Each structure stands twice: as structure tokens, then as C-alpha cells.
Coordinates of C-alpha atoms in Angstrom, one line a residue:
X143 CA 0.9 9.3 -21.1
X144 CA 4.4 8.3 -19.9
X145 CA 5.1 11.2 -18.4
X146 CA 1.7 10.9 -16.3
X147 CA 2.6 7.4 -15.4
X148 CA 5.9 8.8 -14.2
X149 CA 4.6 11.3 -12.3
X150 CA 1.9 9.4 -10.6
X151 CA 4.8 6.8 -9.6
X152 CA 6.5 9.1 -8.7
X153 CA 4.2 11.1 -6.1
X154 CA 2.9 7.7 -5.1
X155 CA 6.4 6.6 -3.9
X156 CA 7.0 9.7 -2.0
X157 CA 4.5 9.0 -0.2
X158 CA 5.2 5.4 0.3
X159 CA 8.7 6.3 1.4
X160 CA 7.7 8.9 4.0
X161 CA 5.9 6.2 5.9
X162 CA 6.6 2.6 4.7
X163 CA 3.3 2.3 2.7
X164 CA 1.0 3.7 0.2
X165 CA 2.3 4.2 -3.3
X166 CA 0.5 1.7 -5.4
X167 CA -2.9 3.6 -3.7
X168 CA -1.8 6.8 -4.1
X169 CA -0.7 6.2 -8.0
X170 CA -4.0 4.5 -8.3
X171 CA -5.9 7.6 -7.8
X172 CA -4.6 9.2 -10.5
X173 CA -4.3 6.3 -12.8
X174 CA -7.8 4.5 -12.4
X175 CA -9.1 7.7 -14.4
X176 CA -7.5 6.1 -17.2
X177 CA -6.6 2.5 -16.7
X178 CA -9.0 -0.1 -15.6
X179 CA -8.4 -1.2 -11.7
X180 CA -7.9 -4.8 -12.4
X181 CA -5.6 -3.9 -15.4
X182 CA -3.7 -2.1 -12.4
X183 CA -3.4 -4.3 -9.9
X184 CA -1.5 -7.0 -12.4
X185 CA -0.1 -4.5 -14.1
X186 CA 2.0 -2.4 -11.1
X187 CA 2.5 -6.1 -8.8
X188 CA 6.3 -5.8 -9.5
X189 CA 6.6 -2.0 -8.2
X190 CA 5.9 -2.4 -4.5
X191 CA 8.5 -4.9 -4.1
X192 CA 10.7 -2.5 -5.8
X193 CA 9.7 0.2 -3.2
X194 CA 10.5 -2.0 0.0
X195 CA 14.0 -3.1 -1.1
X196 CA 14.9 -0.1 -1.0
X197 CA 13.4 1.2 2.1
X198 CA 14.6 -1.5 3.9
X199 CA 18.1 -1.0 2.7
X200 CA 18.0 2.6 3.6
X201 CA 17.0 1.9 7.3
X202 CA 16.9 -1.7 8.2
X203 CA 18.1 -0.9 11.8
X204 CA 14.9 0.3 12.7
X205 CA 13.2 -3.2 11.5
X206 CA 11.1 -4.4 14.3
X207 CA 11.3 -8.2 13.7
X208 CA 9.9 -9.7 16.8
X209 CA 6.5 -8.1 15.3
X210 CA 7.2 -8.7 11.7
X211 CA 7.3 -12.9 12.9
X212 CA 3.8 -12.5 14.6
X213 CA 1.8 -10.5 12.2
X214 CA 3.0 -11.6 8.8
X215 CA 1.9 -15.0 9.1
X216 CA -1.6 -13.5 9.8
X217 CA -1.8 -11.5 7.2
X218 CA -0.5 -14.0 4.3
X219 CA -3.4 -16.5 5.7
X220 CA -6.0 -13.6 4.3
X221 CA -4.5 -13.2 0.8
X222 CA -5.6 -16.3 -0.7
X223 CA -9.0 -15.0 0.4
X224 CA -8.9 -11.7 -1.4
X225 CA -7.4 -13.5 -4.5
X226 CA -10.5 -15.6 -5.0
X227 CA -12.6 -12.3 -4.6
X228 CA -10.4 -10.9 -7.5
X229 CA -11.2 -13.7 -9.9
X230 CA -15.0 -13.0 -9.2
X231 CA -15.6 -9.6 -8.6
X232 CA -16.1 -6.6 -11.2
X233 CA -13.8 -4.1 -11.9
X234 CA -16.3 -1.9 -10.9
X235 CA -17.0 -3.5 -7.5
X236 CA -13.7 -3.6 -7.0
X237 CA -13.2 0.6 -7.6
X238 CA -16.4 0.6 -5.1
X239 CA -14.2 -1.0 -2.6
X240 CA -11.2 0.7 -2.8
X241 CA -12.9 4.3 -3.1
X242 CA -15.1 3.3 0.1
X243 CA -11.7 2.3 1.9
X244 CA -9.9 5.6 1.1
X245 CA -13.1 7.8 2.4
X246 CA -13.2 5.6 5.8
X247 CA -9.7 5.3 6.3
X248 CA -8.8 9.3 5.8
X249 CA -12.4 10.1 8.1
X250 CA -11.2 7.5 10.9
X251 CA -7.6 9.5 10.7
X252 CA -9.0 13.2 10.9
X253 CA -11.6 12.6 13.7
X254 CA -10.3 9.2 15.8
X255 CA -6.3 9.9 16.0
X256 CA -4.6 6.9 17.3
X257 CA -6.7 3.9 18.0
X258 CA -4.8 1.0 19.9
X259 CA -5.2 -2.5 19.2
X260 CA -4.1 -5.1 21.2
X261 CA -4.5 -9.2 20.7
X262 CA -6.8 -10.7 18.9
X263 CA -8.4 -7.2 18.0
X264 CA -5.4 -6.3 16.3
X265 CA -4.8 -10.0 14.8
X266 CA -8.7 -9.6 13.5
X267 CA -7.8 -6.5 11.8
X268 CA -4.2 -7.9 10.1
X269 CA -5.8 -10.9 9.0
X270 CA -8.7 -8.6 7.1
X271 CA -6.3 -6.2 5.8
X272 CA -4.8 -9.7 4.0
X273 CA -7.8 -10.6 2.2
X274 CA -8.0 -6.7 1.4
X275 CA -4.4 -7.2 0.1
X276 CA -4.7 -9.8 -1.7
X277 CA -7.8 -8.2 -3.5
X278 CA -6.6 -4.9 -4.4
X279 CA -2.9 -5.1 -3.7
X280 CA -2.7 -2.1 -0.9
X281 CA -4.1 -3.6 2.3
X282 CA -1.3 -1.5 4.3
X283 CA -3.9 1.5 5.5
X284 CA -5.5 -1.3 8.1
X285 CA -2.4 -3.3 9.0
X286 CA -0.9 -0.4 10.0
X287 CA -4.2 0.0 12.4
X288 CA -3.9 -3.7 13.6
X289 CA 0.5 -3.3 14.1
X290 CA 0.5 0.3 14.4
X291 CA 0.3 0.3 18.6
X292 CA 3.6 -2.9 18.3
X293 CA 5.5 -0.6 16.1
X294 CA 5.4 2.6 18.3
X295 CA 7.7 4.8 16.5
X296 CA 7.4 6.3 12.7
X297 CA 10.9 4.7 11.9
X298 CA 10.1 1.0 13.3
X299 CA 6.6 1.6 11.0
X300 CA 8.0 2.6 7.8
X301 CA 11.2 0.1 7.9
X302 CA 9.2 -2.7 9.5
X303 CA 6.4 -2.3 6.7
X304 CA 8.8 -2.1 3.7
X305 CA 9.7 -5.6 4.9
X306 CA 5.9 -6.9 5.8
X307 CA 5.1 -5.7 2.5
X308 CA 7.7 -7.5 0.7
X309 CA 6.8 -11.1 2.0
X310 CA 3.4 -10.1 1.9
X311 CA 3.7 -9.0 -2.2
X312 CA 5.9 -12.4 -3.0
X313 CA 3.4 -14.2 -1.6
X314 CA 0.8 -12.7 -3.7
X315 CA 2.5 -12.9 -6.9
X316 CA 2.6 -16.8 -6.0
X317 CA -0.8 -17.1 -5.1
X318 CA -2.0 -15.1 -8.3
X319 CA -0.1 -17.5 -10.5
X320 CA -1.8 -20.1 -9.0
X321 CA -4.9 -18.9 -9.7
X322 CA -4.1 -18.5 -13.2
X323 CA -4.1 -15.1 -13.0
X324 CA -1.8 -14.0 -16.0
X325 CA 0.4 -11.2 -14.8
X326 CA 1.8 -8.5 -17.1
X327 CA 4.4 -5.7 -15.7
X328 CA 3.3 -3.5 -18.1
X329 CA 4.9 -0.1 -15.7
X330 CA 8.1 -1.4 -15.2
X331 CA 10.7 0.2 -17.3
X332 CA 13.1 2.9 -17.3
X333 CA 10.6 5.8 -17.7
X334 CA 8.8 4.8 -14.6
X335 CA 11.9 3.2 -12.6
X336 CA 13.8 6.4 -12.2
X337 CA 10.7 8.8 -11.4
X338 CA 9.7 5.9 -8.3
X339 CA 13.5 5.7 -7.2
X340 CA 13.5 9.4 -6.9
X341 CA 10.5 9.5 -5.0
X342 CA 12.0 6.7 -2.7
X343 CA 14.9 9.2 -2.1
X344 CA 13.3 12.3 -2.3
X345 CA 10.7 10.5 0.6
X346 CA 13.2 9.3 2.7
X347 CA 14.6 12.7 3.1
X348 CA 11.1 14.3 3.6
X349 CA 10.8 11.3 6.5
X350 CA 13.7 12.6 8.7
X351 CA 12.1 16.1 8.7
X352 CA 8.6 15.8 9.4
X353 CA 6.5 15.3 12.2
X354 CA 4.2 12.5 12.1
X355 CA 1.3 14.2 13.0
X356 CA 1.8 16.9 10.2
X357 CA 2.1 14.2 7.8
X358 CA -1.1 12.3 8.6
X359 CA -3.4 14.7 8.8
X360 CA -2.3 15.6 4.6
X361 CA -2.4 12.6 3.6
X362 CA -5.9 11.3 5.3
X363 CA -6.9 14.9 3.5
X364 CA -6.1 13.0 0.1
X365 CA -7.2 10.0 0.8
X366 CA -10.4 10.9 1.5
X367 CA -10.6 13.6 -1.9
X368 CA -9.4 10.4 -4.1
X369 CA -11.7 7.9 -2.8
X370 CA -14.7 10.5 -3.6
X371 CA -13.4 11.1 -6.8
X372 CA -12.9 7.3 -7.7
X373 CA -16.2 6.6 -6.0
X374 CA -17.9 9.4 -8.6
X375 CA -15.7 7.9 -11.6

């Protein structure tokens, strides 16, 4: 079992390092056939944070600040939202919702391309991906939609969301406590440290290389294969 945790981690943070977000969904689609989803999200809260230190340290001159202060606030005033749906929903509801959000988000990649958001449109949409956040821990799919157009390039993106997603997982950890919400790091040791690390590096590498557009279309390919297979679970 280890050595499936690792690799999940491991594939998930790839990914995650490629383009700035991701990894805790991607190791959720192969872990949620094992592991209950709210076991999960307490149980892998520590990891992101791992992640986005170290993206941001590996390319922190592409940070796009002046978007980071009007968008963050926005999204941390949707967390405490998804945080009292945690507390009420089913585990079960909650799979529901994260399967359903993998199939839409991959479909509106594939057959919409860019969509640009602008205003309140794309304030609407950062402030939902909050309370989506805060529920499941892996909101970034839609912020990226609401910031996406701000960010412009697939450096500014990936650095600037490292750093969004930082604040944003601090935050939650807070408002989880709060909530009395016990949280366990069950993942985090040296087994599962070096695999994600390596993936961090192994992704940043992959990220110079290539193209955005050959990226996207695999992974909106396995996001939409995971959410029907977590949907069927």
C-alpha cells in the first residue's frame, strides 16, 4: 500500500508541478478507490502546502502579485462556506461532487478552449471555487477559469497559483480547526515525501518543455476518465 500511496503522490505532483495545480485531485483518483474521501481530504491537508513551497521557490520571478492581492481575498471569503458543507455532507455526496466536477471541467477543456473572464464574472467564479476549496480541498480547476485570462502566460499561472494556493490551504487548515475538525497527516512521511518531491522536480522540468496546449488536452482526457470512474465507484 505504500508503494501505491507513493506512486499516486507522486504522479499527482507531476502534474501539479507542470501547471501550479492539481496533485491532491489527481492522487485522489487513484486513492478514493481505497480510502474514504473525507478520510483524504484531512488526511493529505499538509501536502499541498508542501507542493507550493517549492514551486514558488523554483520560479518566483514569474509570481504575478498585483493579481494574487485581488483574487485571494475572494477566494478565502468562500472557504468558510465549503467548510460548513464538509461538516454536513456525506462522504458519498461529497465523491458525487468531485467526480461531477472532474467530468465538466475536462468536457469544458476539450470542446470550449479558453474562456475569458473579466470582473465580476471572473470574481463570481473565484469566490465559488473557494467554497469548492474549502469543501474538497482542490478548488484550483475553476480559479484557474476565473484568474486564468489576469495570469496570461503558463509560467505567471503555475508560480502565481503555487502561491494562491498556499494562503488559500493555511487558511483552510485554520478554519478546519475551528470547526473542530480534527486533522490527522496521516501521508506525510518519508515514503511519500521523496516520491512528491520528485514529482515536483521531475514536473518542473516537463513544464519548460511542453506546450500548453499539448498538456491540456491530456490532462482534461484524465480528468474526465477519473471523474467517471469515481462517479461509478
Amino acid at each position: 500500500m505504500i508503494a501505491f500511496l507513493a506512486f499516486a503522490f507522486f504522479v499527482g505532483f507531476v502534474i501539479e508541478s507542470i501547471v501550479g495545480f492539481g496533485g491532491t485531485l489527481i492522487a485522489y483518483s487513484f486513492l478514493l478507490f481505497f480510502f474514504d474521501i473525507k478520510l483524504l481530504i484531512i488526511a493529505t491537508i499538509i501536502l499541498p502546502i508542501i507542493a507550493s513551497i517549492f514551486i514558488l521557490l523554483s520560479d518566483y520571478k514569474s509570481i504575478n502579485w498585483k493579481v494574487l492581492l485581488i483574487f485571494t481575498p475572494i477566494c478565502l471569503a468562500g472557504i468558510p462556506f465549503g467548510i460548513m458543507l464538509f461538516s454536513y455532507l456525506s462522504s458519498n455526496v461529497i465523491l458525487k461532487i468531485l467526480s461531477t466536477f472532474l467530468i465538466l471541467f475536462g468536457l469544458r477543456s476539450i470542446f470550449f478552449g479558453e474562456i475569458v473572464t473579466h470582473g465580476w464574472i471572473a470574481k463570481t467564479i473565484v469566490f465559488v471555487s473557494g467554497v469548492i476549496h474549502g469543501l474538497i480541498g482542490t478548488g484550483g480547476p475553476i480559479s484557474i477559469i476565473g484568474m486564468k485570462t489576469a495570469l496570461k502566460t503558463k509560467s505567471s499561472i503555475r508560480a502565481s497559483m503555487a502561491v494562491f494556493f498556499l494562503v488559500l490551504n493555511i487558511f483552510r487548515i485554520i478554519q478546519l480547526y475551528l470547526a473542530g475538525v480534527e486533522i490527522k497527516e496521516f501521508f506525510v512521511n518519508i515514503y511519500i515525501a521523496i516520491p512528491m518531491i520528485l514529482g515536483i522536480i521531475i514536473g518542473h522540468k516537463i513544464h519548460k518543455k511542453i506546450t500548453e496546449g499539448q498538456f491540456k488536452m491530456t490532462l482534461s482526457i484524465f480528468f474526465i476518465i477519473a471523474g467517471i470512474l469515481l462517479f461509478l465507484r
